[in-house]
Amino acid sequence: MTSIEQEKLPVLLSIRGEQYYDDSDTDSMELVTEGDMALTEDGMVLSYRETELTGMEGTTTTFEVKGPQVILTRSGAVNSQMIFEEGRRHTSLYETPFGELTVDIQTSLLKHTLSQRGGVMEIKYSIAVDHTVTGRNCFKIRVKRKN
């Protein structure tokens, strides 16, 4: 345990992801999984292991909440980092088994009520590949402390 990171607290995460496309219906998925929450000097870190259900088995997903930013990092079978900051665009590298993609993430909404007791985080954003928007997305994550 570093001086920056406190103990990891077990949590239950309810993650709802929605993808919106101009020419088709909304695609949504909900995942309920166990994970960890750790408070840091400048925010908190949520992490969980992906499962076969998400198609990313063998990958650990981490949400690092730091002030106005949330950094989503995936490491393992899939490697990527996406930076969310309301009203800002960030370029990220997304590694797949088929090669690497450069993606632009434009965050339209980032809000949360997260504390050591749990809470909710919502992120709405669009993804552009080669400067062409490929879809709009929304994450809603509910965090509940486990006893």
Short mmCIF file of N, CA and C in Angstrom, two decimals:
data_model
loop_
_atom_site.label_atom_id
_atom_site.label_comp_id
_atom_site.label_asym_id
_atom_site.label_seq_id
_atom_site.Cartn_x
_atom_site.Cartn_y
_atom_site.Cartn_z
N MET A 1 0.85 -1.18 0.00
CA MET A 1 0.00 0.00 0.00
C MET A 1 0.89 1.24 0.00
N THR A 2 0.72 2.09 -0.99
CA THR A 2 1.52 3.31 -1.08
C THR A 2 0.92 4.37 -0.17
N SER A 3 1.67 5.46 0.02
CA SER A 3 1.15 6.53 0.85
C SER A 3 -0.02 7.23 0.15
N ILE A 4 -0.07 7.13 -1.19
CA ILE A 4 -1.14 7.79 -1.94
C ILE A 4 -2.43 6.99 -1.87
N GLU A 5 -2.32 5.68 -1.93
CA GLU A 5 -3.51 4.83 -2.01
C GLU A 5 -3.81 4.20 -0.67
N GLN A 6 -5.05 4.33 -0.21
CA GLN A 6 -5.46 3.71 1.03
C GLN A 6 -5.91 2.29 0.74
N GLU A 7 -6.44 1.64 1.77
CA GLU A 7 -6.88 0.26 1.60
C GLU A 7 -7.98 0.16 0.54
N LYS A 8 -8.02 -1.00 -0.10
CA LYS A 8 -9.07 -1.25 -1.09
C LYS A 8 -10.30 -1.76 -0.35
N LEU A 9 -11.42 -1.13 -0.65
CA LEU A 9 -12.68 -1.50 -0.02
C LEU A 9 -13.51 -2.30 -1.02
N PRO A 10 -14.07 -3.44 -0.61
CA PRO A 10 -14.90 -4.21 -1.55
C PRO A 10 -16.21 -3.49 -1.86
N VAL A 11 -16.57 -3.45 -3.13
CA VAL A 11 -17.80 -2.79 -3.56
C VAL A 11 -18.53 -3.67 -4.57
N LEU A 12 -19.81 -3.37 -4.74
CA LEU A 12 -20.62 -3.98 -5.78
C LEU A 12 -20.87 -2.90 -6.82
N LEU A 13 -20.52 -3.17 -8.07
CA LEU A 13 -20.66 -2.20 -9.14
C LEU A 13 -21.78 -2.64 -10.07
N SER A 14 -22.67 -1.70 -10.36
CA SER A 14 -23.72 -1.91 -11.35
C SER A 14 -23.40 -0.95 -12.49
N ILE A 15 -22.98 -1.49 -13.63
CA ILE A 15 -22.51 -0.67 -14.75
C ILE A 15 -23.48 -0.84 -15.91
N ARG A 16 -24.07 0.27 -16.31
CA ARG A 16 -24.96 0.26 -17.46
C ARG A 16 -24.30 1.06 -18.57
N GLY A 17 -24.11 0.43 -19.69
CA GLY A 17 -23.51 1.09 -20.84
C GLY A 17 -24.52 1.16 -21.96
N GLU A 18 -24.62 2.32 -22.60
CA GLU A 18 -25.52 2.49 -23.75
C GLU A 18 -24.73 3.08 -24.90
N GLN A 19 -25.01 2.57 -26.09
CA GLN A 19 -24.40 3.10 -27.31
C GLN A 19 -25.51 3.54 -28.25
N TYR A 20 -25.39 4.75 -28.78
CA TYR A 20 -26.40 5.31 -29.67
C TYR A 20 -25.78 5.47 -31.06
N TYR A 21 -26.49 5.00 -32.06
CA TYR A 21 -26.06 5.15 -33.44
C TYR A 21 -27.16 5.86 -34.21
N ASP A 22 -26.79 6.68 -35.17
CA ASP A 22 -27.80 7.44 -35.92
C ASP A 22 -28.76 6.57 -36.71
N ASP A 23 -28.27 5.43 -37.19
CA ASP A 23 -29.09 4.62 -38.09
C ASP A 23 -29.65 3.33 -37.47
N SER A 24 -29.57 3.19 -36.13
CA SER A 24 -30.11 1.97 -35.54
C SER A 24 -30.54 2.22 -34.09
N ASP A 25 -31.13 1.18 -33.50
CA ASP A 25 -31.61 1.28 -32.13
C ASP A 25 -30.45 1.39 -31.14
N THR A 26 -30.78 1.86 -29.94
CA THR A 26 -29.79 1.94 -28.87
C THR A 26 -29.37 0.54 -28.46
N ASP A 27 -28.08 0.36 -28.27
CA ASP A 27 -27.52 -0.90 -27.80
C ASP A 27 -27.14 -0.71 -26.34
N SER A 28 -27.71 -1.51 -25.44
CA SER A 28 -27.38 -1.32 -24.04
C SER A 28 -27.01 -2.64 -23.38
N MET A 29 -26.21 -2.52 -22.33
CA MET A 29 -25.76 -3.69 -21.59
C MET A 29 -25.63 -3.29 -20.13
N GLU A 30 -25.99 -4.19 -19.23
CA GLU A 30 -25.81 -3.93 -17.81
C GLU A 30 -25.02 -5.06 -17.21
N LEU A 31 -24.05 -4.69 -16.40
CA LEU A 31 -23.17 -5.65 -15.75
C LEU A 31 -23.17 -5.36 -14.26
N VAL A 32 -23.40 -6.38 -13.45
CA VAL A 32 -23.27 -6.24 -12.01
C VAL A 32 -22.11 -7.13 -11.60
N THR A 33 -21.11 -6.52 -10.95
CA THR A 33 -19.90 -7.27 -10.63
C THR A 33 -19.29 -6.75 -9.33
N GLU A 34 -18.45 -7.56 -8.75
CA GLU A 34 -17.72 -7.14 -7.56
C GLU A 34 -16.44 -6.43 -8.00
N GLY A 35 -16.04 -5.46 -7.22
CA GLY A 35 -14.82 -4.73 -7.52
C GLY A 35 -14.25 -4.13 -6.26
N ASP A 36 -13.32 -3.19 -6.46
CA ASP A 36 -12.66 -2.52 -5.34
C ASP A 36 -12.77 -1.02 -5.51
N MET A 37 -12.78 -0.33 -4.39
CA MET A 37 -12.72 1.12 -4.37
C MET A 37 -11.59 1.51 -3.43
N ALA A 38 -10.75 2.44 -3.87
CA ALA A 38 -9.68 2.94 -3.02
C ALA A 38 -9.69 4.46 -3.09
N LEU A 39 -9.61 5.09 -1.94
CA LEU A 39 -9.52 6.55 -1.89
C LEU A 39 -8.06 6.93 -2.08
N THR A 40 -7.82 8.00 -2.84
CA THR A 40 -6.47 8.48 -3.07
C THR A 40 -6.37 9.93 -2.60
N GLU A 41 -5.17 10.49 -2.64
CA GLU A 41 -5.00 11.87 -2.21
C GLU A 41 -5.82 12.84 -3.05
N ASP A 42 -6.03 12.51 -4.34
CA ASP A 42 -6.75 13.44 -5.21
C ASP A 42 -8.02 12.87 -5.82
N GLY A 43 -8.61 11.87 -5.17
CA GLY A 43 -9.86 11.31 -5.68
C GLY A 43 -10.09 9.88 -5.23
N MET A 44 -10.44 9.04 -6.18
CA MET A 44 -10.66 7.63 -5.87
C MET A 44 -10.45 6.79 -7.12
N VAL A 45 -10.25 5.49 -6.88
CA VAL A 45 -10.05 4.54 -7.95
C VAL A 45 -11.05 3.40 -7.77
N LEU A 46 -11.79 3.10 -8.84
CA LEU A 46 -12.69 1.94 -8.88
C LEU A 46 -12.09 0.95 -9.86
N SER A 47 -12.09 -0.33 -9.50
CA SER A 47 -11.57 -1.32 -10.45
C SER A 47 -12.35 -2.63 -10.35
N TYR A 48 -12.37 -3.34 -11.48
CA TYR A 48 -13.04 -4.64 -11.53
C TYR A 48 -12.44 -5.45 -12.67
N ARG A 49 -12.67 -6.77 -12.62
CA ARG A 49 -12.19 -7.68 -13.65
C ARG A 49 -13.32 -7.91 -14.65
N GLU A 50 -13.00 -7.75 -15.93
CA GLU A 50 -13.99 -8.02 -16.98
C GLU A 50 -14.26 -9.52 -17.04
N THR A 51 -15.43 -9.89 -17.57
CA THR A 51 -15.81 -11.30 -17.66
C THR A 51 -16.07 -11.67 -19.12
N GLU A 52 -16.37 -12.91 -19.32
CA GLU A 52 -16.71 -13.42 -20.66
C GLU A 52 -17.92 -12.67 -21.22
N LEU A 53 -18.83 -12.24 -20.32
CA LEU A 53 -20.04 -11.53 -20.73
C LEU A 53 -19.73 -10.26 -21.51
N THR A 54 -18.67 -9.54 -21.14
CA THR A 54 -18.33 -8.29 -21.81
C THR A 54 -17.43 -8.51 -23.02
N GLY A 55 -16.94 -9.75 -23.19
CA GLY A 55 -16.05 -10.03 -24.31
C GLY A 55 -14.62 -9.59 -24.04
N MET A 56 -14.32 -9.19 -22.82
CA MET A 56 -12.97 -8.74 -22.47
C MET A 56 -12.40 -9.53 -21.29
N GLU A 57 -12.71 -10.81 -21.22
CA GLU A 57 -12.23 -11.65 -20.13
C GLU A 57 -10.70 -11.56 -20.07
N GLY A 58 -10.15 -11.49 -18.86
CA GLY A 58 -8.71 -11.36 -18.70
C GLY A 58 -8.24 -9.91 -18.69
N THR A 59 -9.19 -8.98 -18.63
CA THR A 59 -8.87 -7.55 -18.62
C THR A 59 -9.34 -6.95 -17.30
N THR A 60 -8.52 -6.07 -16.73
CA THR A 60 -8.92 -5.31 -15.55
C THR A 60 -9.27 -3.89 -16.00
N THR A 61 -10.44 -3.41 -15.58
CA THR A 61 -10.88 -2.06 -15.91
C THR A 61 -10.80 -1.20 -14.65
N THR A 62 -10.22 -0.01 -14.80
CA THR A 62 -10.04 0.92 -13.69
C THR A 62 -10.59 2.29 -14.07
N PHE A 63 -11.37 2.88 -13.19
CA PHE A 63 -11.84 4.26 -13.33
C PHE A 63 -11.12 5.06 -12.25
N GLU A 64 -10.26 5.99 -12.67
CA GLU A 64 -9.56 6.85 -11.73
C GLU A 64 -10.23 8.23 -11.76
N VAL A 65 -10.87 8.59 -10.65
CA VAL A 65 -11.59 9.86 -10.55
C VAL A 65 -10.64 10.88 -9.91
N LYS A 66 -10.27 11.89 -10.71
CA LYS A 66 -9.31 12.91 -10.26
C LYS A 66 -9.85 14.28 -10.62
N GLY A 67 -10.42 14.98 -9.66
CA GLY A 67 -10.96 16.32 -9.92
C GLY A 67 -11.97 16.29 -11.05
N PRO A 68 -11.76 17.13 -12.10
CA PRO A 68 -12.73 17.18 -13.20
C PRO A 68 -12.55 16.07 -14.24
N GLN A 69 -11.58 15.17 -14.02
CA GLN A 69 -11.30 14.11 -14.99
C GLN A 69 -11.60 12.73 -14.43
N VAL A 70 -11.97 11.84 -15.35
CA VAL A 70 -12.03 10.41 -15.05
C VAL A 70 -11.19 9.72 -16.12
N ILE A 71 -10.26 8.90 -15.68
CA ILE A 71 -9.40 8.16 -16.60
C ILE A 71 -9.78 6.69 -16.53
N LEU A 72 -10.26 6.16 -17.66
CA LEU A 72 -10.63 4.76 -17.76
C LEU A 72 -9.43 4.03 -18.37
N THR A 73 -8.91 3.04 -17.66
CA THR A 73 -7.78 2.26 -18.16
C THR A 73 -8.17 0.80 -18.19
N ARG A 74 -7.89 0.15 -19.29
CA ARG A 74 -8.09 -1.30 -19.40
C ARG A 74 -6.72 -1.92 -19.64
N SER A 75 -6.42 -2.97 -18.90
CA SER A 75 -5.14 -3.65 -19.10
C SER A 75 -5.34 -5.15 -19.01
N GLY A 76 -4.61 -5.86 -19.86
CA GLY A 76 -4.74 -7.31 -19.92
C GLY A 76 -4.94 -7.74 -21.35
N ALA A 77 -6.03 -8.49 -21.61
CA ALA A 77 -6.34 -8.96 -22.96
C ALA A 77 -6.62 -7.77 -23.89
N VAL A 78 -7.19 -6.70 -23.34
CA VAL A 78 -7.46 -5.45 -24.08
C VAL A 78 -6.72 -4.35 -23.34
N ASN A 79 -6.03 -3.47 -24.07
CA ASN A 79 -5.32 -2.36 -23.44
C ASN A 79 -5.79 -1.05 -24.05
N SER A 80 -6.23 -0.14 -23.19
CA SER A 80 -6.64 1.17 -23.66
C SER A 80 -6.68 2.15 -22.50
N GLN A 81 -6.66 3.42 -22.84
CA GLN A 81 -6.85 4.46 -21.85
C GLN A 81 -7.71 5.53 -22.49
N MET A 82 -8.76 5.93 -21.79
CA MET A 82 -9.64 6.98 -22.28
C MET A 82 -9.78 8.02 -21.18
N ILE A 83 -9.62 9.29 -21.55
CA ILE A 83 -9.73 10.38 -20.58
C ILE A 83 -11.03 11.13 -20.84
N PHE A 84 -11.83 11.24 -19.78
CA PHE A 84 -13.11 11.94 -19.86
C PHE A 84 -13.01 13.23 -19.06
N GLU A 85 -13.34 14.35 -19.70
CA GLU A 85 -13.37 15.63 -19.02
C GLU A 85 -14.45 16.46 -19.73
N GLU A 86 -15.48 16.84 -18.97
CA GLU A 86 -16.63 17.50 -19.56
C GLU A 86 -16.22 18.73 -20.37
N GLY A 87 -16.74 18.77 -21.62
CA GLY A 87 -16.47 19.91 -22.50
C GLY A 87 -15.11 19.87 -23.19
N ARG A 88 -14.35 18.79 -23.00
CA ARG A 88 -13.01 18.70 -23.59
C ARG A 88 -12.91 17.45 -24.46
N ARG A 89 -11.98 17.50 -25.43
CA ARG A 89 -11.71 16.33 -26.27
C ARG A 89 -10.30 15.83 -25.94
N HIS A 90 -10.19 14.52 -25.80
CA HIS A 90 -8.89 13.89 -25.54
C HIS A 90 -8.68 12.78 -26.56
N THR A 91 -7.47 12.66 -27.06
CA THR A 91 -7.13 11.60 -28.01
C THR A 91 -6.48 10.46 -27.24
N SER A 92 -6.92 9.23 -27.55
CA SER A 92 -6.44 8.05 -26.85
C SER A 92 -6.04 6.97 -27.84
N LEU A 93 -5.22 6.05 -27.37
CA LEU A 93 -4.82 4.89 -28.16
C LEU A 93 -5.61 3.69 -27.66
N TYR A 94 -6.21 2.96 -28.57
CA TYR A 94 -7.01 1.79 -28.22
C TYR A 94 -6.39 0.59 -28.91
N GLU A 95 -5.86 -0.34 -28.12
CA GLU A 95 -5.23 -1.54 -28.68
C GLU A 95 -6.25 -2.66 -28.76
N THR A 96 -6.30 -3.32 -29.91
CA THR A 96 -7.16 -4.49 -30.08
C THR A 96 -6.28 -5.64 -30.57
N PRO A 97 -6.80 -6.85 -30.57
CA PRO A 97 -6.02 -7.97 -31.12
C PRO A 97 -5.70 -7.78 -32.60
N PHE A 98 -6.42 -6.88 -33.27
CA PHE A 98 -6.26 -6.68 -34.70
C PHE A 98 -5.39 -5.47 -35.04
N GLY A 99 -4.97 -4.72 -34.01
CA GLY A 99 -4.14 -3.55 -34.24
C GLY A 99 -4.55 -2.40 -33.34
N GLU A 100 -3.92 -1.25 -33.54
CA GLU A 100 -4.18 -0.09 -32.70
C GLU A 100 -5.02 0.95 -33.45
N LEU A 101 -5.87 1.63 -32.71
CA LEU A 101 -6.69 2.71 -33.25
C LEU A 101 -6.44 3.96 -32.44
N THR A 102 -6.44 5.10 -33.08
CA THR A 102 -6.42 6.37 -32.38
C THR A 102 -7.85 6.88 -32.36
N VAL A 103 -8.34 7.16 -31.16
CA VAL A 103 -9.72 7.61 -31.02
C VAL A 103 -9.77 8.94 -30.28
N ASP A 104 -10.72 9.78 -30.69
CA ASP A 104 -10.98 11.04 -29.99
C ASP A 104 -12.21 10.85 -29.11
N ILE A 105 -12.09 11.23 -27.85
CA ILE A 105 -13.18 11.13 -26.90
C ILE A 105 -13.64 12.55 -26.58
N GLN A 106 -14.90 12.87 -26.90
CA GLN A 106 -15.48 14.19 -26.59
C GLN A 106 -16.53 13.96 -25.51
N THR A 107 -16.28 14.46 -24.31
CA THR A 107 -17.18 14.25 -23.18
C THR A 107 -18.19 15.39 -23.10
N SER A 108 -19.48 15.05 -23.14
CA SER A 108 -20.52 16.08 -23.04
C SER A 108 -21.06 16.19 -21.61
N LEU A 109 -20.91 15.12 -20.80
CA LEU A 109 -21.40 15.15 -19.42
C LEU A 109 -20.52 14.27 -18.56
N LEU A 110 -20.12 14.77 -17.42
CA LEU A 110 -19.40 13.97 -16.43
C LEU A 110 -19.85 14.47 -15.07
N LYS A 111 -20.56 13.62 -14.35
CA LYS A 111 -21.00 13.99 -13.01
C LYS A 111 -20.98 12.77 -12.12
N HIS A 112 -20.73 13.01 -10.83
CA HIS A 112 -20.75 11.88 -9.89
C HIS A 112 -21.06 12.36 -8.49
N THR A 113 -21.53 11.43 -7.68
CA THR A 113 -21.79 11.66 -6.27
C THR A 113 -21.00 10.64 -5.46
N LEU A 114 -19.82 10.26 -5.95
CA LEU A 114 -19.03 9.22 -5.31
C LEU A 114 -18.37 9.70 -4.02
N SER A 115 -18.41 8.84 -3.02
CA SER A 115 -17.72 9.09 -1.76
C SER A 115 -17.30 7.72 -1.22
N GLN A 116 -16.73 7.70 -0.05
CA GLN A 116 -16.30 6.42 0.52
C GLN A 116 -17.48 5.49 0.80
N ARG A 117 -18.69 6.04 0.79
CA ARG A 117 -19.88 5.22 1.01
C ARG A 117 -20.42 4.63 -0.29
N GLY A 118 -19.93 5.10 -1.43
CA GLY A 118 -20.44 4.64 -2.72
C GLY A 118 -20.97 5.82 -3.49
N GLY A 119 -21.98 5.60 -4.32
CA GLY A 119 -22.58 6.68 -5.09
C GLY A 119 -22.78 6.30 -6.55
N VAL A 120 -22.96 7.32 -7.39
CA VAL A 120 -23.26 7.13 -8.81
C VAL A 120 -22.34 8.02 -9.64
N MET A 121 -21.88 7.50 -10.77
CA MET A 121 -21.10 8.29 -11.73
C MET A 121 -21.74 8.11 -13.10
N GLU A 122 -21.89 9.22 -13.83
CA GLU A 122 -22.46 9.17 -15.17
C GLU A 122 -21.54 9.92 -16.12
N ILE A 123 -21.24 9.28 -17.25
CA ILE A 123 -20.38 9.87 -18.27
C ILE A 123 -21.07 9.71 -19.62
N LYS A 124 -21.26 10.83 -20.34
CA LYS A 124 -21.79 10.78 -21.71
C LYS A 124 -20.70 11.31 -22.62
N TYR A 125 -20.45 10.58 -23.71
CA TYR A 125 -19.36 10.97 -24.60
C TYR A 125 -19.57 10.43 -26.00
N SER A 126 -18.84 11.01 -26.95
CA SER A 126 -18.85 10.49 -28.31
C SER A 126 -17.43 10.03 -28.64
N ILE A 127 -17.36 9.06 -29.53
CA ILE A 127 -16.07 8.52 -29.98
C ILE A 127 -15.94 8.82 -31.46
N ALA A 128 -14.77 9.34 -31.85
CA ALA A 128 -14.47 9.58 -33.26
C ALA A 128 -13.21 8.80 -33.62
N VAL A 129 -13.28 8.06 -34.72
CA VAL A 129 -12.12 7.36 -35.25
C VAL A 129 -11.75 8.06 -36.55
N ASP A 130 -10.49 8.46 -36.68
CA ASP A 130 -10.07 9.24 -37.84
C ASP A 130 -10.96 10.47 -38.04
N HIS A 131 -11.30 11.13 -36.95
CA HIS A 131 -12.08 12.37 -36.93
C HIS A 131 -13.52 12.21 -37.43
N THR A 132 -14.00 10.96 -37.49
CA THR A 132 -15.39 10.71 -37.87
C THR A 132 -16.10 10.08 -36.67
N VAL A 133 -17.18 10.73 -36.21
CA VAL A 133 -17.89 10.20 -35.04
C VAL A 133 -18.51 8.86 -35.40
N THR A 134 -18.19 7.85 -34.58
CA THR A 134 -18.69 6.50 -34.83
C THR A 134 -19.82 6.12 -33.89
N GLY A 135 -20.02 6.90 -32.85
CA GLY A 135 -21.12 6.60 -31.94
C GLY A 135 -21.09 7.48 -30.72
N ARG A 136 -22.25 7.55 -30.05
CA ARG A 136 -22.37 8.26 -28.80
C ARG A 136 -22.63 7.23 -27.71
N ASN A 137 -22.05 7.46 -26.56
CA ASN A 137 -22.10 6.47 -25.49
C ASN A 137 -22.44 7.11 -24.15
N CYS A 138 -22.94 6.27 -23.25
CA CYS A 138 -23.23 6.71 -21.89
C CYS A 138 -22.90 5.57 -20.93
N PHE A 139 -22.16 5.87 -19.89
CA PHE A 139 -21.89 4.94 -18.78
C PHE A 139 -22.65 5.45 -17.58
N LYS A 140 -23.30 4.58 -16.85
CA LYS A 140 -23.86 4.95 -15.55
C LYS A 140 -23.41 3.86 -14.58
N ILE A 141 -22.64 4.24 -13.60
CA ILE A 141 -22.06 3.28 -12.68
C ILE A 141 -22.56 3.57 -11.27
N ARG A 142 -23.19 2.57 -10.67
CA ARG A 142 -23.62 2.66 -9.28
C ARG A 142 -22.64 1.86 -8.43
N VAL A 143 -22.19 2.49 -7.37
CA VAL A 143 -21.19 1.86 -6.48
C VAL A 143 -21.82 1.70 -5.11
N LYS A 144 -21.78 0.47 -4.60
CA LYS A 144 -22.37 0.17 -3.30
C LYS A 144 -21.34 -0.58 -2.47
N ARG A 145 -21.05 -0.08 -1.28
CA ARG A 145 -20.09 -0.74 -0.39
C ARG A 145 -20.64 -2.10 0.03
N LYS A 146 -19.75 -3.08 0.07
CA LYS A 146 -20.14 -4.40 0.58
C LYS A 146 -19.79 -4.47 2.06
N ASN A 147 -20.63 -5.15 2.81
CA ASN A 147 -20.36 -5.25 4.26
C ASN A 147 -19.52 -6.47 4.56
#
